[in-house]
Amino acid sequence: MQCTSTESCRLQTSSRSATYRGSLTLVTSISFPRRLCRPFISSKATLKSSPAEQTGAGPKRRRIASARAAVDAPMVAAVERAAALQSVPNSEAVLQSPLDKRLYRRTALSNGLGVLLISDPEMGTALEQSADVAGEDSGAQGEDSDSEDDSGSDSDGSDEDDDDGDAPANGVKGPKQAAAKKAAAAMAVGVGSFCDPAELQGLSHYLEHMLFMGSEKFPDENDYDAFLASNGGASNAYTDLEVTNYQFDCEPKALGPALDRFAQFFLAPLVKADALEREVSAVNNEFAGVLQSDSCRMAQLRCHTAIEGHPFRGFSWGNRASLWDQPRAAGIPIRDRIVQYYRQQYSAERMSLVVLGGQPLDVLQGWVQDHFSAVPAGRGPRPVFSDAGPPFQGGRVYGMPAVKDSHSITVTFQLPSLQAAYAAKADEYLAHLVGHEGAGSLLSALKARGWATGLSAGVSDGGHERTSAAWLFDVHISLTDAGRAEAPGAGLACVALLFRFLALLRDAGPQEWVFKELRDIAEVKFRFAEEEDACEYVTRLAAELHMFAPAHALKGQWVYGQWDPALVTELLTQMTPQRARIDVQSKDYDAVSKQIKEMGEAEEGTEPWFDMPYTAAPLPAELLEEWAGATPEADMKLPARNEFLPSDFELVSGTADGATAPMNGSGSPSGTGRKPAVNAVALANGSHVQDTPSAFPEPPALVIDEGGLRLWAKTDAAFAVPRTVACMLLASPAGHDTPRAAALTHLIAKLLEDALCETAYQAEVAGLNFEVSPEGTAGLALRLDGFSHRLPALASAVFRALAELKVQEAAFVRVREALARRYRNSNMRPEGAATYARLFALRAAMFHVDAVLPHVESVTAADVQEHLGVLLGTTHLEALLHGNVTAAGAAAVARGARDALGGTRLPAAERPCDRAVLIPVGSTLYREGPKNPEEDGNVCELYLQCGSDSAATRALVDLLEQVAGEPAYDTLRTKQQLGYSVHAGTRLTHGALAFCVVVASSTHGPAELEARIEAFLSSFAATLEAMAPNAFEKHRGSLLAAKLQKDHALAEEADRHWDAIFNRRYNFSARAEEVAELRTLPHSTLLQWYRQTVAPGGAERRKLCIHIAGRSKLEQITQQPAGDVHVVEGLAAWKSQADCKLFDPPTGSLPPLCPAS
């Protein structure tokens, strides 16, 4: 696949709502949990700096041998020539998608700060309606709130994305929950870890944390977060190598005062002495959380082994040793150095600000001028490191151990920055071909030899891979055991094939038709781009604002300019063995290390921050010569032209007002015969929160309901995009009745993926996506989404491939090895292990991965083939098609799928159904140690079951999350510094609602974490009781505002509808019903319910606590707990005991049939 985003390790500061945006993914450019950036500096940064202070990076960063730059001279000249060839508009007018109705203005303040303003008319209309109802102006709300908000995000339950059946209570599974339409802003400061001084490594990240700790104007260190939380918002930040990015979102009417607080980060932050050690502990906790991350370990080894003096050679995370213990021992005044660094590096002309709101552009510009014009300037443009040259010595191989059971090899080609020639897209052209998965591709050749299971290629979006010093084109290959061992060993046989494929590209020469295909699909994707999450949107735009011409501020990633074959040719000349760095990461490190040593001149070392051994050696001259003279293999060829490229973008519905278009040709809407969704406006009772027109769209229609097939369909008329989402579920009693059946079904899913790899890749390039996954007792889930023109063709290919699947021995061995490895690697992270244990306890029919793994390892290809026949012979197909599709078109796809499978015969009533376990009243405890014996992280997940899913209970739990989430984070994470991750929020598992608090820590054991959580929950009863009426109403208003906002993308609405179908509740108006409950829910009812159900000692309290103890706290899993606690030794035996009670199965009623014409 083509590498578009990295799995890096960006230093991401995590605020309490971090997880609800899914922002904590580790990739290849240092990523930290969200909140870790707090405020710091004590006076306005207006002091003049000396010339020495204006240099950006310290002396050690600048002393790079000039001879290295000369090596790249031809390549640099090619980039400059390519940049000159591209036609870049001179206009300041921002090019935007025809579907994008927002207004944009690119400007700059007098101090040099670059600004992009975005006015959303739809948001503006909602603001006007709100003002009409409430008589309030946009800046009135939230000034005195002392509660904060947290989202109830949900963990995936394991490190390998195994299904968890657990969803947030708004009715959307996992990360696909509907997003409220919010105002947002982001500031990208053009300074990052490249500028860290050698004696304070990680200082940029530390500074990012400290900026959250209060300012002269708002000295309370929690003021910023508390204000955002009380206005339905959250904050975030991250530190990269050359940029530090701060962002927030909030309700639109709170944007003005939010910007005032935000501006203080860059005007007069307080670097409070009493917060220094607390925040360095936060930085250290974040680092401790990635110590066992393979991607982060490799990223740091690459930094550690970079050329001496190169800015890449550093420790970007920072920890207590680099930022506290060592500097103090050396007599360095830490606070003074932080303030000095801030004043030297944070300067207006190095900053880019993006603001998105509902106010007119002139109003937004006035706010920005008022709040940000005083940001100090004069430090010069952002530091640039182009003179540093490539960071690595080429022609070398590095071996390192993997934490997980895995083998991988990464070949890195070092290129000069191609940013100036961004419109040429030469790197993306090569990434597409090298990362291709179709017939004749490199991956196809690797799979045919049994050497690899996956491949990605390209310059990822991570901060390590795209710097002004160099762009790193990585080819990452996931190896099989055979691929790792094949001579000459250490995965290098795969590298030989890579150079043979590069020889093919050189021999064939640049292909303009490939470039045109990529250009055409990029144009289509931009033309029909849907709205992103507001905070993610401004964050991305702020980081990119300096990268593209003003006209391309939005379109830069999708701009394909003039075809430049010369630049492609020059890039290929740079991709040589002598310039490549090779990293091998393997669980079988001893064997890899031995093979590297046999090459001669090897050296062994230890990366000091992760305490990780490695072996390095120059590649033998004869091997380099062999690779340099490689010729293409017979089974390698360029890809065929893409048959999935869409060309028909006509909309089947002409309506665009949010109403559902007719589905059956009779003029009746898709929800015909059903009670309409609850009208939240009618239920408002004077509330200041107004519905948007599409807050509660019409549900899909039940189009087919016959033996073995049930189809739901909805023609989109709200988003006006030529896209369709198809969600399908194949349910069979044979799919998951035993652990062996579960293993066989999962193998079928992976073999189907493998068989469709070449087809699915072409479809993905063309904007069509396909996924298949086992969903436990629910069945085999398939999802297709993308441009509607060619979606039926992809659906036909998928179901034909499933029906005709022939399990070939070679493919089976490769796929089974990868799946077994996935099972062995599941639950390696303590947080994932805790969530998985909870889900395993709650799901009555769930088999543990440890029970399924032996069957994955032992079954044969013949077993899988036999199981496939049984599975398809007793199956029921339920499907939803939503988007640019008619009822008749949806019916054709569904019946085509059924026919391809030879007919689906299982009645809907006979489908298996999982149910949730009813936790007994009292306290139940389950404890276990880490799966990885080197893991030192601890987790306590305290789960409080609140009852069956209903609008009334959902309103209570969601409102509790709103009022308690931020105080929980502030108490447990910020003040008590218990750990690197704290989350509190709603859980919905197979119809069981709950409130859950999770704390992960490298310093405190799970028993102590539980005690601290319980102390917070106990004290919060008094906080809730004392909450002022206006504070309660603000929280209620923030929650209502989120519930009442429309989905901003077709897929979000489709996912909500599918969740109601998948879980067999068929309650498409759940959100509207909850809104009705929220409008009238009194404070006293919430308080009474909290005392009975959530607070310690409550008469109806049903508590399940999961403890995961790290290696230094293992004694806590055997200690006798205090109080009346039922300790569970084995979850499988506990939930299967005779007196175990289950929640009732879902009992949703079906609407009347609305057949397609």
PDB file of N, CA and C in Angstrom, residues 1024-1078:
ATOM      1  N   LEU A1024     -21.150  17.340  43.061  1.00  0.00           N
ATOM      2  CA  LEU A1024     -22.370  17.334  42.266  1.00  0.00           C
ATOM      3  C   LEU A1024     -23.517  17.980  43.030  1.00  0.00           C
ATOM      4  N   GLU A1025     -23.589  17.695  44.312  1.00  0.00           N
ATOM      5  CA  GLU A1025     -24.658  18.271  45.126  1.00  0.00           C
ATOM      6  C   GLU A1025     -24.540  19.793  45.200  1.00  0.00           C
ATOM      7  N   ALA A1026     -23.296  20.285  45.263  1.00  0.00           N
ATOM      8  CA  ALA A1026     -23.085  21.728  45.408  1.00  0.00           C
ATOM      9  C   ALA A1026     -23.090  22.471  44.082  1.00  0.00           C
ATOM     10  N   MET A1027     -23.261  21.774  42.998  1.00  0.00           N
ATOM     11  CA  MET A1027     -23.204  22.422  41.686  1.00  0.00           C
ATOM     12  C   MET A1027     -24.316  23.457  41.551  1.00  0.00           C
ATOM     13  N   ALA A1028     -23.929  24.662  41.179  1.00  0.00           N
ATOM     14  CA  ALA A1028     -24.892  25.756  41.032  1.00  0.00           C
ATOM     15  C   ALA A1028     -25.833  25.480  39.862  1.00  0.00           C
ATOM     16  N   PRO A1029     -27.066  25.951  39.948  1.00  0.00           N
ATOM     17  CA  PRO A1029     -28.027  25.705  38.854  1.00  0.00           C
ATOM     18  C   PRO A1029     -27.514  26.167  37.491  1.00  0.00           C
ATOM     19  N   ASN A1030     -26.846  27.342  37.446  1.00  0.00           N
ATOM     20  CA  ASN A1030     -26.386  27.816  36.130  1.00  0.00           C
ATOM     21  C   ASN A1030     -25.271  26.930  35.585  1.00  0.00           C
ATOM     22  N   ALA A1031     -24.424  26.373  36.474  1.00  0.00           N
ATOM     23  CA  ALA A1031     -23.366  25.463  36.015  1.00  0.00           C
ATOM     24  C   ALA A1031     -23.975  24.172  35.481  1.00  0.00           C
ATOM     25  N   PHE A1032     -25.000  23.665  36.171  1.00  0.00           N
ATOM     26  CA  PHE A1032     -25.675  22.455  35.697  1.00  0.00           C
ATOM     27  C   PHE A1032     -26.311  22.697  34.335  1.00  0.00           C
ATOM     28  N   GLU A1033     -26.945  23.849  34.165  1.00  0.00           N
ATOM     29  CA  GLU A1033     -27.596  24.150  32.898  1.00  0.00           C
ATOM     30  C   GLU A1033     -26.583  24.288  31.767  1.00  0.00           C
ATOM     31  N   LYS A1034     -25.415  24.823  32.081  1.00  0.00           N
ATOM     32  CA  LYS A1034     -24.387  24.931  31.044  1.00  0.00           C
ATOM     33  C   LYS A1034     -23.935  23.553  30.589  1.00  0.00           C
ATOM     34  N   HIS A1035     -23.762  22.646  31.538  1.00  0.00           N
ATOM     35  CA  HIS A1035     -23.388  21.280  31.166  1.00  0.00           C
ATOM     36  C   HIS A1035     -24.497  20.621  30.345  1.00  0.00           C
ATOM     37  N   ARG A1036     -25.714  20.800  30.773  1.00  0.00           N
ATOM     38  CA  ARG A1036     -26.837  20.242  30.027  1.00  0.00           C
ATOM     39  C   ARG A1036     -26.856  20.836  28.609  1.00  0.00           C
ATOM     40  N   GLY A1037     -26.657  22.146  28.512  1.00  0.00           N
ATOM     41  CA  GLY A1037     -26.659  22.796  27.207  1.00  0.00           C
ATOM     42  C   GLY A1037     -25.546  22.299  26.306  1.00  0.00           C
ATOM     43  N   SER A1038     -24.371  22.075  26.865  1.00  0.00           N
ATOM     44  CA  SER A1038     -23.257  21.577  26.057  1.00  0.00           C
ATOM     45  C   SER A1038     -23.554  20.179  25.527  1.00  0.00           C
ATOM     46  N   LEU A1039     -24.112  19.334  26.380  1.00  0.00           N
ATOM     47  CA  LEU A1039     -24.432  17.978  25.949  1.00  0.00           C
ATOM     48  C   LEU A1039     -25.544  17.995  24.899  1.00  0.00           C
ATOM     49  N   LEU A1040     -26.566  18.819  25.111  1.00  0.00           N
ATOM     50  CA  LEU A1040     -27.640  18.927  24.125  1.00  0.00           C
ATOM     51  C   LEU A1040     -27.111  19.438  22.782  1.00  0.00           C
ATOM     52  N   ALA A1041     -26.209  20.399  22.841  1.00  0.00           N
ATOM     53  CA  ALA A1041     -25.657  20.947  21.602  1.00  0.00           C
ATOM     54  C   ALA A1041     -24.966  19.863  20.797  1.00  0.00           C
ATOM     55  N   ALA A1042     -24.246  18.997  21.486  1.00  0.00           N
ATOM     56  CA  ALA A1042     -23.571  17.901  20.788  1.00  0.00           C
ATOM     57  C   ALA A1042     -24.572  16.908  20.224  1.00  0.00           C
ATOM     58  N   LYS A1043     -25.599  16.590  21.001  1.00  0.00           N
ATOM     59  CA  LYS A1043     -26.589  15.613  20.544  1.00  0.00           C
ATOM     60  C   LYS A1043     -27.432  16.129  19.380  1.00  0.00           C
ATOM     61  N   LEU A1044     -27.600  17.447  19.310  1.00  0.00           N
ATOM     62  CA  LEU A1044     -28.492  18.026  18.312  1.00  0.00           C
ATOM     63  C   LEU A1044     -27.805  18.362  17.000  1.00  0.00           C
ATOM     64  N   GLN A1045     -26.503  18.253  16.942  1.00  0.00           N
ATOM     65  CA  GLN A1045     -25.825  18.586  15.696  1.00  0.00           C
ATOM     66  C   GLN A1045     -25.975  17.464  14.680  1.00  0.00           C
ATOM     67  N   LYS A1046     -26.052  17.856  13.411  1.00  0.00           N
ATOM     68  CA  LYS A1046     -26.217  16.857  12.364  1.00  0.00           C
ATOM     69  C   LYS A1046     -24.888  16.154  12.086  1.00  0.00           C
ATOM     70  N   ASP A1047     -24.958  15.012  11.483  1.00  0.00           N
ATOM     71  CA  ASP A1047     -23.758  14.327  11.006  1.00  0.00           C
ATOM     72  C   ASP A1047     -23.130  15.177   9.909  1.00  0.00           C
ATOM     73  N   HIS A1048     -21.792  15.293   9.918  1.00  0.00           N
ATOM     74  CA  HIS A1048     -21.207  16.120   8.878  1.00  0.00           C
ATOM     75  C   HIS A1048     -20.596  15.311   7.740  1.00  0.00           C
ATOM     76  N   ALA A1049     -20.813  14.015   7.716  1.00  0.00           N
ATOM     77  CA  ALA A1049     -20.389  13.199   6.579  1.00  0.00           C
ATOM     78  C   ALA A1049     -21.367  12.046   6.427  1.00  0.00           C
ATOM     79  N   LEU A1050     -21.519  11.596   5.206  1.00  0.00           N
ATOM     80  CA  LEU A1050     -22.440  10.500   4.912  1.00  0.00           C
ATOM     81  C   LEU A1050     -22.119   9.263   5.738  1.00  0.00           C
ATOM     82  N   ALA A1051     -20.843   8.932   5.869  1.00  0.00           N
ATOM     83  CA  ALA A1051     -20.460   7.717   6.581  1.00  0.00           C
ATOM     84  C   ALA A1051     -20.874   7.768   8.045  1.00  0.00           C
ATOM     85  N   GLU A1052     -20.861   8.947   8.648  1.00  0.00           N
ATOM     86  CA  GLU A1052     -21.256   9.044  10.062  1.00  0.00           C
ATOM     87  C   GLU A1052     -22.730   8.690  10.240  1.00  0.00           C
ATOM     88  N   GLU A1053     -23.578   9.238   9.376  1.00  0.00           N
ATOM     89  CA  GLU A1053     -24.998   8.910   9.478  1.00  0.00           C
ATOM     90  C   GLU A1053     -25.220   7.427   9.203  1.00  0.00           C
ATOM     91  N   ALA A1054     -24.552   6.899   8.173  1.00  0.00           N
ATOM     92  CA  ALA A1054     -24.718   5.481   7.845  1.00  0.00           C
ATOM     93  C   ALA A1054     -24.283   4.595   9.005  1.00  0.00           C
ATOM     94  N   ASP A1055     -23.184   4.951   9.663  1.00  0.00           N
ATOM     95  CA  ASP A1055     -22.691   4.148  10.778  1.00  0.00           C
ATOM     96  C   ASP A1055     -23.677   4.144  11.947  1.00  0.00           C
ATOM     97  N   ARG A1056     -24.327   5.274  12.191  1.00  0.00           N
ATOM     98  CA  ARG A1056     -25.333   5.288  13.269  1.00  0.00           C
ATOM     99  C   ARG A1056     -26.498   4.383  12.930  1.00  0.00           C
ATOM    100  N   HIS A1057     -26.969   4.458  11.691  1.00  0.00           N
ATOM    101  CA  HIS A1057     -28.083   3.586  11.297  1.00  0.00           C
ATOM    102  C   HIS A1057     -27.663   2.117  11.369  1.00  0.00           C
ATOM    103  N   TRP A1058     -26.446   1.818  10.927  1.00  0.00           N
ATOM    104  CA  TRP A1058     -25.998   0.428  10.931  1.00  0.00           C
ATOM    105  C   TRP A1058     -25.854  -0.098  12.358  1.00  0.00           C
ATOM    106  N   ASP A1059     -25.443   0.760  13.266  1.00  0.00           N
ATOM    107  CA  ASP A1059     -25.323   0.317  14.653  1.00  0.00           C
ATOM    108  C   ASP A1059     -26.672  -0.144  15.195  1.00  0.00           C
ATOM    109  N   ALA A1060     -27.736   0.597  14.878  1.00  0.00           N
ATOM    110  CA  ALA A1060     -29.079   0.207  15.327  1.00  0.00           C
ATOM    111  C   ALA A1060     -29.509  -1.106  14.693  1.00  0.00           C
ATOM    112  N   ILE A1061     -29.079  -1.350  13.455  1.00  0.00           N
ATOM    113  CA  ILE A1061     -29.409  -2.607  12.777  1.00  0.00           C
ATOM    114  C   ILE A1061     -28.545  -3.745  13.302  1.00  0.00           C
ATOM    115  N   PHE A1062     -27.252  -3.508  13.384  1.00  0.00           N
ATOM    116  CA  PHE A1062     -26.296  -4.524  13.818  1.00  0.00           C
ATOM    117  C   PHE A1062     -26.651  -5.075  15.202  1.00  0.00           C
ATOM    118  N   ASN A1063     -27.068  -4.163  16.098  1.00  0.00           N
ATOM    119  CA  ASN A1063     -27.397  -4.581  17.462  1.00  0.00           C
ATOM    120  C   ASN A1063     -28.856  -4.979  17.628  1.00  0.00           C
ATOM    121  N   ARG A1064     -29.598  -4.990  16.524  1.00  0.00           N
ATOM    122  CA  ARG A1064     -30.983  -5.461  16.480  1.00  0.00           C
ATOM    123  C   ARG A1064     -31.923  -4.665  17.382  1.00  0.00           C
ATOM    124  N   ARG A1065     -31.566  -3.423  17.643  1.00  0.00           N
ATOM    125  CA  ARG A1065     -32.473  -2.570  18.419  1.00  0.00           C
ATOM    126  C   ARG A1065     -33.426  -1.829  17.489  1.00  0.00           C
ATOM    127  N   TYR A1066     -32.968  -1.523  16.283  1.00  0.00           N
ATOM    128  CA  TYR A1066     -33.771  -0.846  15.266  1.00  0.00           C
ATOM    129  C   TYR A1066     -34.388   0.456  15.786  1.00  0.00           C
ATOM    130  N   ASN A1067     -33.724   1.035  16.773  1.00  0.00           N
ATOM    131  CA  ASN A1067     -34.229   2.287  17.349  1.00  0.00           C
ATOM    132  C   ASN A1067     -33.462   3.443  16.724  1.00  0.00           C
ATOM    133  N   PHE A1068     -33.890   3.865  15.537  1.00  0.00           N
ATOM    134  CA  PHE A1068     -33.181   4.900  14.807  1.00  0.00           C
ATOM    135  C   PHE A1068     -33.376   6.286  15.419  1.00  0.00           C
ATOM    136  N   SER A1069     -34.323   6.412  16.323  1.00  0.00           N
ATOM    137  CA  SER A1069     -34.573   7.717  16.950  1.00  0.00           C
ATOM    138  C   SER A1069     -33.994   7.785  18.360  1.00  0.00           C
ATOM    139  N   ALA A1070     -33.000   6.943  18.645  1.00  0.00           N
ATOM    140  CA  ALA A1070     -32.453   6.894  20.014  1.00  0.00           C
ATOM    141  C   ALA A1070     -31.905   8.244  20.457  1.00  0.00           C
ATOM    142  N   ARG A1071     -31.194   8.936  19.562  1.00  0.00           N
ATOM    143  CA  ARG A1071     -30.629  10.225  19.940  1.00  0.00           C
ATOM    144  C   ARG A1071     -31.721  11.234  20.255  1.00  0.00           C
ATOM    145  N   ALA A1072     -32.729  11.255  19.421  1.00  0.00           N
ATOM    146  CA  ALA A1072     -33.829  12.202  19.648  1.00  0.00           C
ATOM    147  C   ALA A1072     -34.549  11.913  20.959  1.00  0.00           C
ATOM    148  N   GLU A1073     -34.729  10.639  21.272  1.00  0.00           N
ATOM    149  CA  GLU A1073     -35.395  10.276  22.530  1.00  0.00           C
ATOM    150  C   GLU A1073     -34.529  10.677  23.725  1.00  0.00           C
ATOM    151  N   GLU A1074     -33.210  10.526  23.584  1.00  0.00           N
ATOM    152  CA  GLU A1074     -32.338  10.945  24.679  1.00  0.00           C
ATOM    153  C   GLU A1074     -32.394  12.464  24.863  1.00  0.00           C
ATOM    154  N   VAL A1075     -32.454  13.200  23.745  1.00  0.00           N
ATOM    155  CA  VAL A1075     -32.559  14.653  23.837  1.00  0.00           C
ATOM    156  C   VAL A1075     -33.808  15.042  24.610  1.00  0.00           C
ATOM    157  N   ALA A1076     -34.916  14.375  24.334  1.00  0.00           N
ATOM    158  CA  ALA A1076     -36.155  14.668  25.053  1.00  0.00           C
ATOM    159  C   ALA A1076     -35.980  14.443  26.553  1.00  0.00           C
ATOM    160  N   GLU A1077     -35.289  13.371  26.922  1.00  0.00           N
ATOM    161  CA  GLU A1077     -35.032  13.102  28.347  1.00  0.00           C
ATOM    162  C   GLU A1077     -34.116  14.163  28.951  1.00  0.00           C
ATOM    163  N   LEU A1078     -33.078  14.550  28.203  1.00  0.00           N
ATOM    164  CA  LEU A1078     -32.112  15.514  28.725  1.00  0.00           C
ATOM    165  C   LEU A1078     -32.744  16.863  29.007  1.00  0.00           C
TER     166      LEU A1078
END
